[in-house]
mmCIF file of C-alpha atoms in Angstrom:
data_model
loop_
_atom_site.group_PDB
_atom_site.id
_atom_site.type_symbol
_atom_site.label_atom_id
_atom_site.label_comp_id
_atom_site.label_asym_id
_atom_site.label_seq_id
_atom_site.Cartn_x
_atom_site.Cartn_y
_atom_site.Cartn_z
ATOM 1 C CA GLY A 1 -51.423 -104.923 83.636
ATOM 2 C CA ASP A 2 -51.801 -107.654 81.070
ATOM 3 C CA SER A 3 -54.254 -110.376 82.025
ATOM 4 C CA VAL A 4 -56.214 -113.373 80.750
ATOM 5 C CA THR A 5 -59.708 -114.379 81.821
ATOM 6 C CA GLN A 6 -61.047 -117.880 81.274
ATOM 7 C CA MET A 7 -64.405 -119.406 81.961
ATOM 8 C CA GLU A 8 -64.752 -121.222 85.248
ATOM 9 C CA GLY A 9 -64.721 -124.975 85.242
ATOM 10 C CA PRO A 10 -65.155 -127.779 85.403
ATOM 11 C CA VAL A 11 -66.714 -128.247 82.024
ATOM 12 C CA THR A 12 -68.412 -131.630 81.872
ATOM 13 C CA LEU A 13 -69.296 -133.101 78.497
ATOM 14 C CA SER A 14 -70.224 -136.416 76.978
ATOM 15 C CA GLU A 15 -68.010 -137.941 74.330
ATOM 16 C CA GLU A 16 -68.557 -136.457 70.838
ATOM 17 C CA ALA A 17 -70.068 -133.248 72.228
ATOM 18 C CA PHE A 18 -69.010 -129.810 70.992
ATOM 19 C CA LEU A 19 -66.571 -127.912 73.184
ATOM 20 C CA THR A 20 -66.102 -124.204 73.692
ATOM 21 C CA ILE A 21 -63.837 -122.724 76.359
ATOM 22 C CA ASN A 22 -63.979 -118.947 76.453
ATOM 23 C CA CYS A 23 -60.860 -116.820 76.825
ATOM 24 C CA THR A 24 -60.550 -113.056 76.760
ATOM 25 C CA TYR A 25 -57.498 -110.938 77.331
ATOM 26 C CA THR A 26 -56.434 -107.457 78.344
ATOM 27 C CA ALA A 27 -53.168 -106.136 76.981
ATOM 28 C CA THR A 28 -51.631 -102.790 76.188
ATOM 29 C CA GLY A 29 -50.372 -103.944 72.792
ATOM 30 C CA TYR A 30 -50.882 -106.847 70.438
ATOM 31 C CA PRO A 31 -49.846 -110.066 72.129
ATOM 32 C CA SER A 32 -49.355 -113.560 70.817
ATOM 33 C CA LEU A 33 -51.981 -115.952 72.183
ATOM 34 C CA PHE A 34 -51.689 -119.579 73.224
ATOM 35 C CA TRP A 35 -53.623 -122.525 74.539
ATOM 36 C CA TYR A 36 -51.676 -124.921 76.736
ATOM 37 C CA VAL A 37 -53.026 -128.237 78.046
ATOM 38 C CA GLN A 38 -52.102 -130.094 81.213
ATOM 39 C CA TYR A 39 -53.002 -133.787 81.258
ATOM 40 C CA PRO A 40 -53.171 -135.515 84.654
ATOM 41 C CA GLY A 41 -49.691 -136.026 86.074
ATOM 42 C CA GLU A 42 -47.978 -134.307 83.170
ATOM 43 C CA GLY A 43 -46.425 -130.942 82.444
ATOM 44 C CA LEU A 44 -47.987 -128.223 80.347
ATOM 45 C CA GLN A 45 -47.945 -128.772 76.587
ATOM 46 C CA LEU A 46 -48.558 -126.227 73.880
ATOM 47 C CA LEU A 47 -51.822 -127.046 72.129
ATOM 48 C CA LEU A 48 -52.009 -124.198 69.617
ATOM 49 C CA LYS A 49 -51.037 -120.578 69.109
ATOM 50 C CA ALA A 50 -51.798 -117.467 67.057
ATOM 51 C CA THR A 51 -49.444 -114.545 66.710
ATOM 52 C CA LYS A 52 -51.597 -111.859 65.058
ATOM 53 C CA ALA A 53 -55.195 -110.798 64.617
ATOM 54 C CA ASP A 54 -57.445 -113.134 62.578
ATOM 55 C CA ASP A 55 -54.894 -115.955 62.764
ATOM 56 C CA LYS A 56 -56.405 -119.361 63.479
ATOM 57 C CA GLY A 57 -54.397 -121.861 65.484
ATOM 58 C CA SER A 58 -55.300 -125.521 65.185
ATOM 59 C CA ASN A 59 -54.042 -128.855 66.466
ATOM 60 C CA LYS A 60 -55.534 -132.276 67.304
ATOM 61 C CA GLY A 61 -58.986 -131.107 66.207
ATOM 62 C CA PHE A 62 -58.887 -128.025 68.449
ATOM 63 C CA GLU A 63 -59.141 -124.540 66.969
ATOM 64 C CA ALA A 64 -58.973 -120.969 68.216
ATOM 65 C CA THR A 65 -59.135 -117.682 66.312
ATOM 66 C CA TYR A 66 -57.404 -114.494 67.449
ATOM 67 C CA ARG A 67 -60.147 -111.842 67.548
ATOM 68 C CA LYS A 68 -58.720 -108.387 68.148
ATOM 69 C CA GLU A 69 -62.095 -106.636 68.075
ATOM 70 C CA THR A 70 -63.423 -108.737 70.952
ATOM 71 C CA THR A 71 -59.983 -109.431 72.536
ATOM 72 C CA SER A 72 -60.841 -113.117 72.566
ATOM 73 C CA PHE A 73 -59.243 -116.463 71.761
ATOM 74 C CA HIS A 74 -61.932 -119.070 72.408
ATOM 75 C CA LEU A 75 -60.987 -122.733 72.185
ATOM 76 C CA GLU A 76 -63.302 -125.054 70.220
ATOM 77 C CA LYS A 77 -63.462 -128.684 69.255
ATOM 78 C CA GLY A 78 -66.228 -130.277 67.254
ATOM 79 C CA SER A 79 -66.237 -133.696 68.918
ATOM 80 C CA VAL A 80 -64.442 -134.286 72.215
ATOM 81 C CA GLN A 81 -63.014 -137.596 73.346
ATOM 82 C CA VAL A 82 -62.460 -139.025 76.803
ATOM 83 C CA SER A 83 -58.733 -138.558 76.207
ATOM 84 C CA ASP A 84 -59.270 -134.784 75.966
ATOM 85 C CA SER A 85 -59.984 -134.643 79.702
ATOM 86 C CA ALA A 86 -57.394 -132.221 81.048
ATOM 87 C CA VAL A 87 -56.902 -128.671 82.263
ATOM 88 C CA TYR A 88 -56.711 -126.052 79.517
ATOM 89 C CA PHE A 89 -54.864 -122.760 79.988
ATOM 90 C CA CYS A 90 -55.170 -119.703 77.809
ATOM 91 C CA ALA A 91 -52.077 -117.501 77.809
ATOM 92 C CA LEU A 92 -50.668 -114.380 76.228
ATOM 93 C CA GLN A 93 -47.156 -113.208 75.538
ATOM 94 C CA MET A 94 -46.323 -109.624 74.768
ATOM 95 C CA ASN A 95 -43.996 -109.208 71.811
ATOM 96 C CA THR A 96 -41.242 -107.596 73.846
ATOM 97 C CA GLY A 97 -38.569 -110.196 73.263
ATOM 98 C CA PHE A 98 -39.130 -111.744 76.680
ATOM 99 C CA GLN A 99 -40.594 -115.201 77.121
ATOM 100 C CA LYS A 100 -42.928 -114.372 79.996
ATOM 101 C CA LEU A 101 -46.357 -115.928 79.566
ATOM 102 C CA VAL A 102 -49.403 -114.557 81.367
ATOM 103 C CA PHE A 103 -51.813 -117.407 82.030
ATOM 104 C CA GLY A 104 -55.498 -117.634 82.734
ATOM 105 C CA THR A 105 -56.648 -119.635 85.729
ATOM 106 C CA GLY A 106 -57.273 -122.777 83.708
ATOM 107 C CA THR A 107 -60.444 -124.663 82.834
ATOM 108 C CA ARG A 108 -60.821 -128.318 83.736
ATOM 109 C CA LEU A 109 -62.547 -130.420 81.072
ATOM 110 C CA LEU A 110 -64.117 -133.742 82.027
ATOM 111 C CA VAL A 111 -65.351 -135.938 79.193
ATOM 112 C CA SER A 112 -67.421 -139.006 80.013
ATOM 113 C CA PRO A 113 -68.017 -141.993 77.707
ATOM 114 C CA LYS B 1 -34.791 -136.531 73.052
ATOM 115 C CA ALA B 2 -35.191 -136.102 76.787
ATOM 116 C CA GLY B 3 -37.633 -133.499 78.003
ATOM 117 C CA VAL B 4 -37.269 -130.904 80.718
ATOM 118 C CA THR B 5 -36.255 -132.608 83.935
ATOM 119 C CA GLN B 6 -37.058 -131.193 87.330
ATOM 120 C CA THR B 7 -35.788 -132.469 90.655
ATOM 121 C CA PRO B 8 -36.918 -133.249 93.197
ATOM 122 C CA ARG B 9 -40.465 -134.070 92.129
ATOM 123 C CA TYR B 10 -41.876 -133.855 95.633
ATOM 124 C CA LEU B 11 -40.574 -132.356 98.820
ATOM 125 C CA ILE B 12 -41.822 -131.354 102.227
ATOM 126 C CA LYS B 13 -40.283 -128.536 104.243
ATOM 127 C CA THR B 14 -41.183 -126.645 107.375
ATOM 128 C CA ARG B 15 -41.634 -122.920 107.779
ATOM 129 C CA GLY B 16 -38.398 -120.994 107.964
ATOM 130 C CA GLN B 17 -36.375 -123.541 106.021
ATOM 131 C CA GLN B 18 -34.997 -122.965 102.557
ATOM 132 C CA VAL B 19 -35.303 -125.061 99.437
ATOM 133 C CA THR B 20 -33.446 -125.409 96.147
ATOM 134 C CA LEU B 21 -35.132 -126.782 93.047
ATOM 135 C CA SER B 22 -33.293 -127.897 89.953
ATOM 136 C CA CYS B 23 -34.183 -127.827 86.276
ATOM 137 C CA SER B 24 -32.355 -129.434 83.353
ATOM 138 C CA PRO B 25 -33.632 -128.050 80.054
ATOM 139 C CA ILE B 26 -33.925 -129.919 76.798
ATOM 140 C CA SER B 27 -30.522 -130.420 75.237
ATOM 141 C CA GLY B 28 -29.599 -127.370 73.185
ATOM 142 C CA HIS B 29 -32.117 -125.086 74.865
ATOM 143 C CA ARG B 30 -30.513 -122.028 76.406
ATOM 144 C CA SER B 31 -33.545 -120.232 77.763
ATOM 145 C CA VAL B 32 -35.178 -121.284 81.029
ATOM 146 C CA SER B 33 -38.221 -119.845 82.789
ATOM 147 C CA TRP B 34 -39.824 -120.663 86.131
ATOM 148 C CA TYR B 35 -43.481 -120.500 87.135
ATOM 149 C CA GLN B 36 -45.363 -121.048 90.376
ATOM 150 C CA GLN B 37 -48.700 -122.843 90.159
ATOM 151 C CA THR B 38 -51.194 -122.681 93.017
ATOM 152 C CA PRO B 39 -54.955 -123.337 93.142
ATOM 153 C CA GLY B 40 -55.636 -119.760 94.253
ATOM 154 C CA GLN B 41 -53.273 -117.742 92.043
ATOM 155 C CA GLY B 42 -52.899 -120.068 89.078
ATOM 156 C CA LEU B 43 -49.675 -119.920 87.081
ATOM 157 C CA GLN B 44 -47.442 -116.985 87.892
ATOM 158 C CA PHE B 45 -44.130 -116.078 86.263
ATOM 159 C CA LEU B 46 -41.074 -116.113 88.497
ATOM 160 C CA PHE B 47 -37.944 -115.627 86.373
ATOM 161 C CA GLU B 48 -36.470 -115.983 82.912
ATOM 162 C CA TYR B 49 -32.827 -116.778 82.154
ATOM 163 C CA PHE B 50 -30.773 -116.883 79.000
ATOM 164 C CA SER B 51 -27.043 -117.614 78.860
ATOM 165 C CA GLU B 52 -26.662 -117.342 82.643
ATOM 166 C CA THR B 53 -28.327 -113.915 82.739
ATOM 167 C CA GLN B 54 -31.653 -113.141 84.352
ATOM 168 C CA ARG B 55 -33.623 -111.337 81.681
ATOM 169 C CA ASN B 56 -36.928 -110.853 83.420
ATOM 170 C CA LYS B 57 -38.405 -111.258 86.902
ATOM 171 C CA GLY B 58 -41.951 -111.553 88.173
ATOM 172 C CA ASN B 59 -43.525 -109.902 91.194
ATOM 173 C CA PHE B 60 -42.232 -112.154 93.932
ATOM 174 C CA PRO B 61 -40.385 -111.204 97.113
ATOM 175 C CA GLY B 62 -36.623 -111.329 97.324
ATOM 176 C CA ARG B 63 -36.847 -114.688 99.112
ATOM 177 C CA PHE B 64 -37.250 -116.168 95.658
ATOM 178 C CA SER B 65 -34.033 -116.284 93.676
ATOM 179 C CA GLY B 66 -32.599 -118.216 90.807
ATOM 180 C CA ARG B 67 -29.593 -118.750 88.651
ATOM 181 C CA GLN B 68 -28.518 -120.454 85.469
ATOM 182 C CA PHE B 69 -25.294 -122.307 84.870
ATOM 183 C CA SER B 70 -23.065 -122.441 81.805
ATOM 184 C CA ASN B 71 -24.655 -125.759 80.758
ATOM 185 C CA SER B 72 -28.082 -124.033 80.830
ATOM 186 C CA ARG B 73 -29.254 -125.956 83.897
ATOM 187 C CA SER B 74 -31.088 -123.722 86.305
ATOM 188 C CA GLU B 75 -31.865 -123.658 89.987
ATOM 189 C CA MET B 76 -34.309 -121.664 92.003
ATOM 190 C CA ASN B 77 -34.100 -121.085 95.716
ATOM 191 C CA VAL B 78 -36.715 -120.035 98.203
ATOM 192 C CA SER B 79 -35.446 -118.917 101.603
ATOM 193 C CA THR B 80 -37.369 -118.557 104.854
ATOM 194 C CA LEU B 81 -40.247 -120.656 103.604
ATOM 195 C CA GLU B 82 -43.819 -119.627 104.359
ATOM 196 C CA LEU B 83 -46.969 -121.735 104.250
ATOM 197 C CA GLY B 84 -48.072 -119.820 101.169
ATOM 198 C CA ASP B 85 -45.038 -121.021 99.247
ATOM 199 C CA SER B 86 -46.643 -124.460 98.956
ATOM 200 C CA ALA B 87 -47.074 -124.886 95.224
ATOM 201 C CA LEU B 88 -46.095 -126.718 92.090
ATOM 202 C CA TYR B 89 -42.996 -125.061 90.639
ATOM 203 C CA LEU B 90 -42.707 -125.472 86.884
ATOM 204 C CA CYS B 91 -39.650 -124.984 84.748
ATOM 205 C CA ALA B 92 -39.836 -124.379 81.013
ATOM 206 C CA SER B 93 -37.154 -124.235 78.366
ATOM 207 C CA SER B 94 -36.855 -122.870 74.887
ATOM 208 C CA PHE B 95 -34.197 -122.789 72.204
ATOM 209 C CA TYR B 96 -34.737 -119.177 71.350
ATOM 210 C CA ARG B 97 -33.633 -116.078 73.195
ATOM 211 C CA ASP B 98 -36.641 -114.216 71.881
ATOM 212 C CA PHE B 99 -39.907 -116.053 72.054
ATOM 213 C CA THR B 100 -40.730 -117.306 68.589
ATOM 214 C CA GLY B 101 -41.622 -120.850 69.498
ATOM 215 C CA GLU B 102 -43.216 -122.876 72.231
ATOM 216 C CA LEU B 103 -42.066 -123.327 75.786
ATOM 217 C CA PHE B 104 -41.429 -126.915 76.870
ATOM 218 C CA PHE B 105 -42.480 -127.553 80.445
ATOM 219 C CA GLY B 106 -41.250 -130.062 82.973
ATOM 220 C CA GLU B 107 -43.594 -132.000 85.242
ATOM 221 C CA GLY B 108 -42.789 -129.732 88.142
ATOM 222 C CA SER B 109 -41.532 -129.894 91.693
ATOM 223 C CA ARG B 110 -44.325 -130.034 94.237
ATOM 224 C CA LEU B 111 -43.347 -128.233 97.424
ATOM 225 C CA THR B 112 -45.342 -128.596 100.608
ATOM 226 C CA VAL B 113 -44.528 -126.271 103.493
ATOM 227 C CA LEU B 114 -45.736 -127.366 106.930
#
């Protein structure tokens, strides 16, 4: 079935470091891809999305490019802040008209001053 | 405007009991989905509702059920609770019937089964 694989965490970085969180997917068709973020004590929030190959999603300094050839959607940020500490989830949604999201296991990011 | 509201936020039950969780979507949203989040299995899809109709269901046993009311509020029920049902249950809402936008998640109901 459809699935998402994320790198294991936690990822520990110092403030202003470069961030990459790897995400790859397996799907029978061409899904839409998402990154959701869960801050401590809060619900999941959409961070960015891409709906077709070569699309780049971006928000709050984060970026991810939909790579069909490598079935990947890696999350990057050039300079992380302490406030970026959270759990990041990669997810896919098949374009079937249903809202079901298939999530990765999540990657915890810890940013220290 | 108010976000997705889930009640109760925390609850403790014992094995064999049943539980009902409630979700009030964002005003105007007619689509509601439920997810179970556990450290071992991550986030897993439970159900999806639109206009009081279940449109999609995940791979959970029949002990897990749900419904949606005419005002779009939704409830999920778990009967004959097992220890493994301990989890954070997340509700998400969306305006659209077909997914063309983001899902808005509540903070969840944390269920502990003793």
